[in-house]
mmCIF file of C-alpha atoms in Angstrom:
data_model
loop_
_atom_site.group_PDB
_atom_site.id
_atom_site.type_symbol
_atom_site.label_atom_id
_atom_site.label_comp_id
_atom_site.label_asym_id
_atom_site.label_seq_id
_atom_site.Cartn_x
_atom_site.Cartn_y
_atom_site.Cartn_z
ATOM 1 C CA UNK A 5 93.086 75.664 79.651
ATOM 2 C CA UNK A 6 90.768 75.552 82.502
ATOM 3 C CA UNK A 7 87.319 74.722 82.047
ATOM 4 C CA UNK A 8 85.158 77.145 83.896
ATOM 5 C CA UNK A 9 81.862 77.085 84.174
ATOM 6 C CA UNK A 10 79.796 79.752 86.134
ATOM 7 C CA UNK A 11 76.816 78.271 86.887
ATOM 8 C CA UNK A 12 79.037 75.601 89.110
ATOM 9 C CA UNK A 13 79.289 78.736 91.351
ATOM 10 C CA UNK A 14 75.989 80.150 91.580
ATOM 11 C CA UNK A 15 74.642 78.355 94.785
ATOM 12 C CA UNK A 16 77.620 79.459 96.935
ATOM 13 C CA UNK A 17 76.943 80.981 99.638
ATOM 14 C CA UNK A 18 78.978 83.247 101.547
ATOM 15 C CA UNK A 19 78.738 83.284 105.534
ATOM 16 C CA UNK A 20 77.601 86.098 107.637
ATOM 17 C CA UNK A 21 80.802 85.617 109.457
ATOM 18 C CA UNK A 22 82.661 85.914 106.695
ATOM 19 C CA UNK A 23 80.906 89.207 105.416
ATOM 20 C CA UNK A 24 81.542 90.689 109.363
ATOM 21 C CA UNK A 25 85.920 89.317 109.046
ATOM 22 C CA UNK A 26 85.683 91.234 105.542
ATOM 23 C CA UNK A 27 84.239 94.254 107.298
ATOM 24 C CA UNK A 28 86.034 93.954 110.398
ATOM 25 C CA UNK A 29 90.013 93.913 108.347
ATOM 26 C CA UNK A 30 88.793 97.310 106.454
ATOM 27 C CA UNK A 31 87.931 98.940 109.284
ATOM 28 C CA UNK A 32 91.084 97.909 111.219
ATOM 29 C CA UNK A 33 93.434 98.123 108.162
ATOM 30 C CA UNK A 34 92.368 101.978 107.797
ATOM 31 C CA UNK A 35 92.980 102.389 111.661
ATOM 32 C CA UNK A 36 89.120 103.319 112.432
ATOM 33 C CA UNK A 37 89.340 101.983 115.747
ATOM 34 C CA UNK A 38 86.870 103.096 117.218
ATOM 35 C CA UNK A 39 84.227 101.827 114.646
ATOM 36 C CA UNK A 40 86.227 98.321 114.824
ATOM 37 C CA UNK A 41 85.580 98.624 118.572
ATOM 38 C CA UNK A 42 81.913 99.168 118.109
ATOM 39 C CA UNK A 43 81.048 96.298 115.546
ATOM 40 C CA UNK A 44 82.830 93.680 117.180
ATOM 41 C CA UNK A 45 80.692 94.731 120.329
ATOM 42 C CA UNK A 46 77.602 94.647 118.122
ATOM 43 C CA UNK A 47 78.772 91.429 116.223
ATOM 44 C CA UNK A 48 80.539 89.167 119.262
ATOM 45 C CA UNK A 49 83.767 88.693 117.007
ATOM 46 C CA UNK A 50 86.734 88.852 118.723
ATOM 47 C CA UNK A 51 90.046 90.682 116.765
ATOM 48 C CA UNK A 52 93.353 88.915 116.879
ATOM 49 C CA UNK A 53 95.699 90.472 118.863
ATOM 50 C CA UNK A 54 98.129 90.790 116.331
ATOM 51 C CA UNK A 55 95.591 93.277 114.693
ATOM 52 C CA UNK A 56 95.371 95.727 116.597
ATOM 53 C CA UNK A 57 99.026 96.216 117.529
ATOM 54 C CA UNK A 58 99.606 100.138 116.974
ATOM 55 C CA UNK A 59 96.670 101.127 115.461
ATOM 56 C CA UNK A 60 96.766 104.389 117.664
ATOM 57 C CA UNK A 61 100.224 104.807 116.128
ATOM 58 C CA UNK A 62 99.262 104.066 112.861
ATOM 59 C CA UNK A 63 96.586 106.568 112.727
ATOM 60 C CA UNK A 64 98.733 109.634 113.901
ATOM 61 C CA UNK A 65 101.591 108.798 110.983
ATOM 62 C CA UNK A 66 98.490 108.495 108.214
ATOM 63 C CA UNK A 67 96.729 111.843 109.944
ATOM 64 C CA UNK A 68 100.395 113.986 109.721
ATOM 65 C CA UNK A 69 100.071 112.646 105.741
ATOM 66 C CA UNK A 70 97.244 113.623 105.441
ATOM 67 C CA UNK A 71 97.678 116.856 106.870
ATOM 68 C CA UNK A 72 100.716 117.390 104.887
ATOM 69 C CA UNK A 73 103.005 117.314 108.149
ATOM 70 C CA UNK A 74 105.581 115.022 105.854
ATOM 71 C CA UNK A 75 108.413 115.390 108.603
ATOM 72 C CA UNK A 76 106.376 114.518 111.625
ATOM 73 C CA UNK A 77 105.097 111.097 109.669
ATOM 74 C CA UNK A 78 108.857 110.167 108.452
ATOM 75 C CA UNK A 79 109.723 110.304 112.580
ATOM 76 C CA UNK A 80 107.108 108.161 113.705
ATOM 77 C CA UNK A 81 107.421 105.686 111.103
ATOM 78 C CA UNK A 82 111.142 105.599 112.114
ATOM 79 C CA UNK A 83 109.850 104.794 115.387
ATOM 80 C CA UNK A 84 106.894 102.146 114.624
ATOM 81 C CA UNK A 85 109.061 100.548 111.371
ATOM 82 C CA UNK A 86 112.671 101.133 111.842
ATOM 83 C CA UNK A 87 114.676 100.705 108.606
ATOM 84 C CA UNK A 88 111.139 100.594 106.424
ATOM 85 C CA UNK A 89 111.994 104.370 104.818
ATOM 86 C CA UNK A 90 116.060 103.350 104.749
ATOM 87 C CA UNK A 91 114.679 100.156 102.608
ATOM 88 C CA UNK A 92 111.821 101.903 100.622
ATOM 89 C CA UNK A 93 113.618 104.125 98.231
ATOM 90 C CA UNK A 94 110.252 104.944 96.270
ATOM 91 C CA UNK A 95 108.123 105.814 99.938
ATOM 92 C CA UNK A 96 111.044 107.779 101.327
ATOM 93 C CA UNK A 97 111.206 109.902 98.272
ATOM 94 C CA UNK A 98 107.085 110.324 98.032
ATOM 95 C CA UNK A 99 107.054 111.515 102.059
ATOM 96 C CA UNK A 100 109.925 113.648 101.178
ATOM 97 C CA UNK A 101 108.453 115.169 98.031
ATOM 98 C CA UNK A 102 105.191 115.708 100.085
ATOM 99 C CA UNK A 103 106.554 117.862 102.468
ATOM 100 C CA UNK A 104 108.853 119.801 99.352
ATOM 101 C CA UNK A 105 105.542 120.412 98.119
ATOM 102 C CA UNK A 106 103.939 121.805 101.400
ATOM 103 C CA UNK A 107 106.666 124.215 101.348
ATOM 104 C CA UNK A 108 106.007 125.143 97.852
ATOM 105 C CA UNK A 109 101.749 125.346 98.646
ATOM 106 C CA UNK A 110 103.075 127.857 101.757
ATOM 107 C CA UNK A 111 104.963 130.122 99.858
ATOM 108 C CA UNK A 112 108.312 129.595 101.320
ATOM 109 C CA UNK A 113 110.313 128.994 98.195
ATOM 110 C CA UNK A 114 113.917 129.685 99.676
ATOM 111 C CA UNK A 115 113.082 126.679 102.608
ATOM 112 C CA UNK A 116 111.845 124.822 99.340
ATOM 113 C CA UNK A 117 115.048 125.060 97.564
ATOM 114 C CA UNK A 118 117.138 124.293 100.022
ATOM 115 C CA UNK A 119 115.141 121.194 101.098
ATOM 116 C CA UNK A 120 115.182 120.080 97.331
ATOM 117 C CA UNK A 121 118.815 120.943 97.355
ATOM 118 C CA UNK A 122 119.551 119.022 100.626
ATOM 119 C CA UNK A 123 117.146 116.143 100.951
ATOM 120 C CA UNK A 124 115.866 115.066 97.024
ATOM 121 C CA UNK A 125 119.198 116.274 94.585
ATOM 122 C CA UNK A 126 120.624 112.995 95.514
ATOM 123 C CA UNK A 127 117.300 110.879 93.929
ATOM 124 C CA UNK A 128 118.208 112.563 90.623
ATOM 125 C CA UNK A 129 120.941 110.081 90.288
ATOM 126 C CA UNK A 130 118.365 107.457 90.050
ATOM 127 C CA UNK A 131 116.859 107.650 86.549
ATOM 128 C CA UNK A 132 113.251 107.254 87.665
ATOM 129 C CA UNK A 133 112.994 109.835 89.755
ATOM 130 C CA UNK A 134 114.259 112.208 87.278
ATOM 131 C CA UNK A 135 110.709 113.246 85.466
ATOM 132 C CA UNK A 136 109.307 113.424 89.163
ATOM 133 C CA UNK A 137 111.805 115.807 90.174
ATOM 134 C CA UNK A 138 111.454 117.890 87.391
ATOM 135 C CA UNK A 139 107.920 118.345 87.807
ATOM 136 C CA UNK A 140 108.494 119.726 91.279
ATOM 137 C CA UNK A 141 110.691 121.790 90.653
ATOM 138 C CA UNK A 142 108.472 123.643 88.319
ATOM 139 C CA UNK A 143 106.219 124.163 91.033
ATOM 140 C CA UNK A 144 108.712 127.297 91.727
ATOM 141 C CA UNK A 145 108.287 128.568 88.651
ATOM 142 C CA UNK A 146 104.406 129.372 89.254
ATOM 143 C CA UNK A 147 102.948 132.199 91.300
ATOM 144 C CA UNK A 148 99.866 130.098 92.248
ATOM 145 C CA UNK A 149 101.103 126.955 92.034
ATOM 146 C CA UNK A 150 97.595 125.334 92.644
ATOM 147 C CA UNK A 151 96.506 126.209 89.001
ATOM 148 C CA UNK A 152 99.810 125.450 87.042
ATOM 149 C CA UNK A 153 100.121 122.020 84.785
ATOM 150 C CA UNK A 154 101.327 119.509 87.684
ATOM 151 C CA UNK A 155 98.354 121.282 90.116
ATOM 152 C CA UNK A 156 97.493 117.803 91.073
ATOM 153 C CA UNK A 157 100.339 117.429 93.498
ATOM 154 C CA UNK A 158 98.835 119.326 95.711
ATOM 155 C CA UNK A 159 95.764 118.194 95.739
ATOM 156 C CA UNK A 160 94.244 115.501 98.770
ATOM 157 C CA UNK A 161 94.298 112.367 96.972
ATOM 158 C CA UNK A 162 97.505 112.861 95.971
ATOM 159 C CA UNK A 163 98.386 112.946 99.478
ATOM 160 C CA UNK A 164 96.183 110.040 100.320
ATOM 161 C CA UNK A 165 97.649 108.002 97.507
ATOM 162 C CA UNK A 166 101.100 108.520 99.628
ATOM 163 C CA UNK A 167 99.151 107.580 102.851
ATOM 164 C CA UNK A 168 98.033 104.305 101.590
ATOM 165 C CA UNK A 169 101.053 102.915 100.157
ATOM 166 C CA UNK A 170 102.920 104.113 103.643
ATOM 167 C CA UNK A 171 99.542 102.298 105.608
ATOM 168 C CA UNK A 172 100.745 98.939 103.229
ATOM 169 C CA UNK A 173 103.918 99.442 103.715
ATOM 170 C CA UNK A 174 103.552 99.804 107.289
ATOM 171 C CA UNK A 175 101.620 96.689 107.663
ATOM 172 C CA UNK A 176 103.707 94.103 105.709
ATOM 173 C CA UNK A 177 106.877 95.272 107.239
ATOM 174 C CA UNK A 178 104.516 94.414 110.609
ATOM 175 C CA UNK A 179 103.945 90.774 108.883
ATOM 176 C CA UNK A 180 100.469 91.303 108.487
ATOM 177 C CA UNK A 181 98.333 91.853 105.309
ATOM 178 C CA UNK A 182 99.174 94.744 103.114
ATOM 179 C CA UNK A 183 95.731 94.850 101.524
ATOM 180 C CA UNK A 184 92.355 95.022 103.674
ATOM 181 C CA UNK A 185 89.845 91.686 102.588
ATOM 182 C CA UNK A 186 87.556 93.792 100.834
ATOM 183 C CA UNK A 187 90.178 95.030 98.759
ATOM 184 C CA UNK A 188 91.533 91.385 97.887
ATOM 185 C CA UNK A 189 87.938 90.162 96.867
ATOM 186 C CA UNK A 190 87.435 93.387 94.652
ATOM 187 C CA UNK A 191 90.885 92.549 93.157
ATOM 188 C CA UNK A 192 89.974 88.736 92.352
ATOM 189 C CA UNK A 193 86.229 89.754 91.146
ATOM 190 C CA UNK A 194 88.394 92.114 88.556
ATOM 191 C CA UNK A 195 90.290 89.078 87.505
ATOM 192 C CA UNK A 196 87.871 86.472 87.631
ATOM 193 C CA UNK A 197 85.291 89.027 85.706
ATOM 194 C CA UNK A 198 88.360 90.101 82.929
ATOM 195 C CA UNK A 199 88.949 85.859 82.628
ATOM 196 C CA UNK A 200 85.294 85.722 81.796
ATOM 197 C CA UNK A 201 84.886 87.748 79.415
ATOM 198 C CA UNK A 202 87.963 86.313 77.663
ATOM 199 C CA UNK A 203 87.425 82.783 77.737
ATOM 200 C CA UNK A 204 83.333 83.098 77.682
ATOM 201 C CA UNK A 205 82.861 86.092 75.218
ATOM 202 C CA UNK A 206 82.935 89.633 75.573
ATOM 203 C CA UNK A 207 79.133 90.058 75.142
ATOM 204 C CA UNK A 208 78.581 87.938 78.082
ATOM 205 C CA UNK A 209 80.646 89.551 81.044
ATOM 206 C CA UNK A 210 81.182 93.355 80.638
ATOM 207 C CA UNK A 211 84.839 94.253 82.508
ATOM 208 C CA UNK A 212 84.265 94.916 86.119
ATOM 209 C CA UNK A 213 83.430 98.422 87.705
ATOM 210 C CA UNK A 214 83.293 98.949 91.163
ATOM 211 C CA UNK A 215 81.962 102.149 90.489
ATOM 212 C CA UNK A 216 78.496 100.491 88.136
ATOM 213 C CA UNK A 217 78.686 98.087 90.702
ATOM 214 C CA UNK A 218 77.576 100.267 93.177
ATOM 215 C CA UNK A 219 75.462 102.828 91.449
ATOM 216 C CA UNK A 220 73.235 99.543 90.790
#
């Protein structure tokens, strides 16, 4: 068992320049260019090419997610990450669920059948997609879909939860990091803090929230 000790950490220091790389890879890994642009004009960093290789591109698939436009985002992702969708069986049924669900949201229930018929009928010989299927299905069933049981499938973060894992996705079939830096270091302060409280007693290290973190 490893002998840990927190006060051997408590006089690290962290660099400024590595506070501005963990800034810099969220603001490129969530494609706000723009904003990259302007803080490393601000900071004098300079951005690996590598990085910034179709951010512009990556942008416009996460947008058409977000916007629901499901069909528009499964062509350009053809076109930045060919064979990603053909080798993602779980992201190429979420995109095409998304935009079985946009149908559903805009009333056209016939185009909804027929695109469940056509496009997601052959999931449902995969066990795990079974329940998922099923649930939108019933969206049919409801007049105002928006306030029946599975309501939160068409709500924004469930479309943003299918834009992130398409942004990872997109990124490690690129080579680079799936995960932005600030997200890594939240991940390992989770860890480290749940190891903590384990090994040094619960009353001393409460489990991590990055929510009470940030309402301090």
């Amino acid at each position: 068992m490893m002998d840990l000790d927190p006060r051997l950490y408590e006089n690290v220091s962290v660099s400024d320049n590595d506070v501005r790389d963990i800034v810099l890879s969220y603001l490129v890994h969530n494609c706000f260019k723009e904003t990259a642009e302007t803080f490393l004009s601000s900071t004098g960093l300079k951005l690996p090419i590598d990085y910034t290789v179709d951010v512009d591109k990556r942008k416009a698939i996460l947008n058409f997610v977000l916007e629901g436009d499901a069909v528009k985002a499964i062509e350009l992702t053809e076109e930045l990450a060919p064979n990603l969708l053909e080798n993602d069986m779980d992201l190429h049924f979420d995109l095409l669920s998304l935009h079985f669900i946009e149908l559903v949201r805009s009333r056209k229930c016939t185009e909804a059948v027929e695109f469940g018929q056509k496009k997601l009928t052959p999931f449902g010989k995969v066990s795990k997609y079974v329940e998922k299927l099923e649930d939108f299905m019933a969206l049919l069933a409801y007049e105002e879909p928006e306030k029946s049981p599975m309501f939160h499938l068409l709500s924004p973060e469930y479309r943003q939860n299918v834009a992130d894992s398409l942004n990872r996705a997109i990124l490690a079939h690129a080579n680079l990091p799936a995960y932005s830096s600030l997200e890594r270091v939240i991940q390992q302060s989770a860890v480290v803090r749940q190891y903590l409280q384990q090994e040094v007693g619960k009353d001393s290290y409460t489990p991590f929230s990055l929510k009470a973190f940030l309402s301090k």
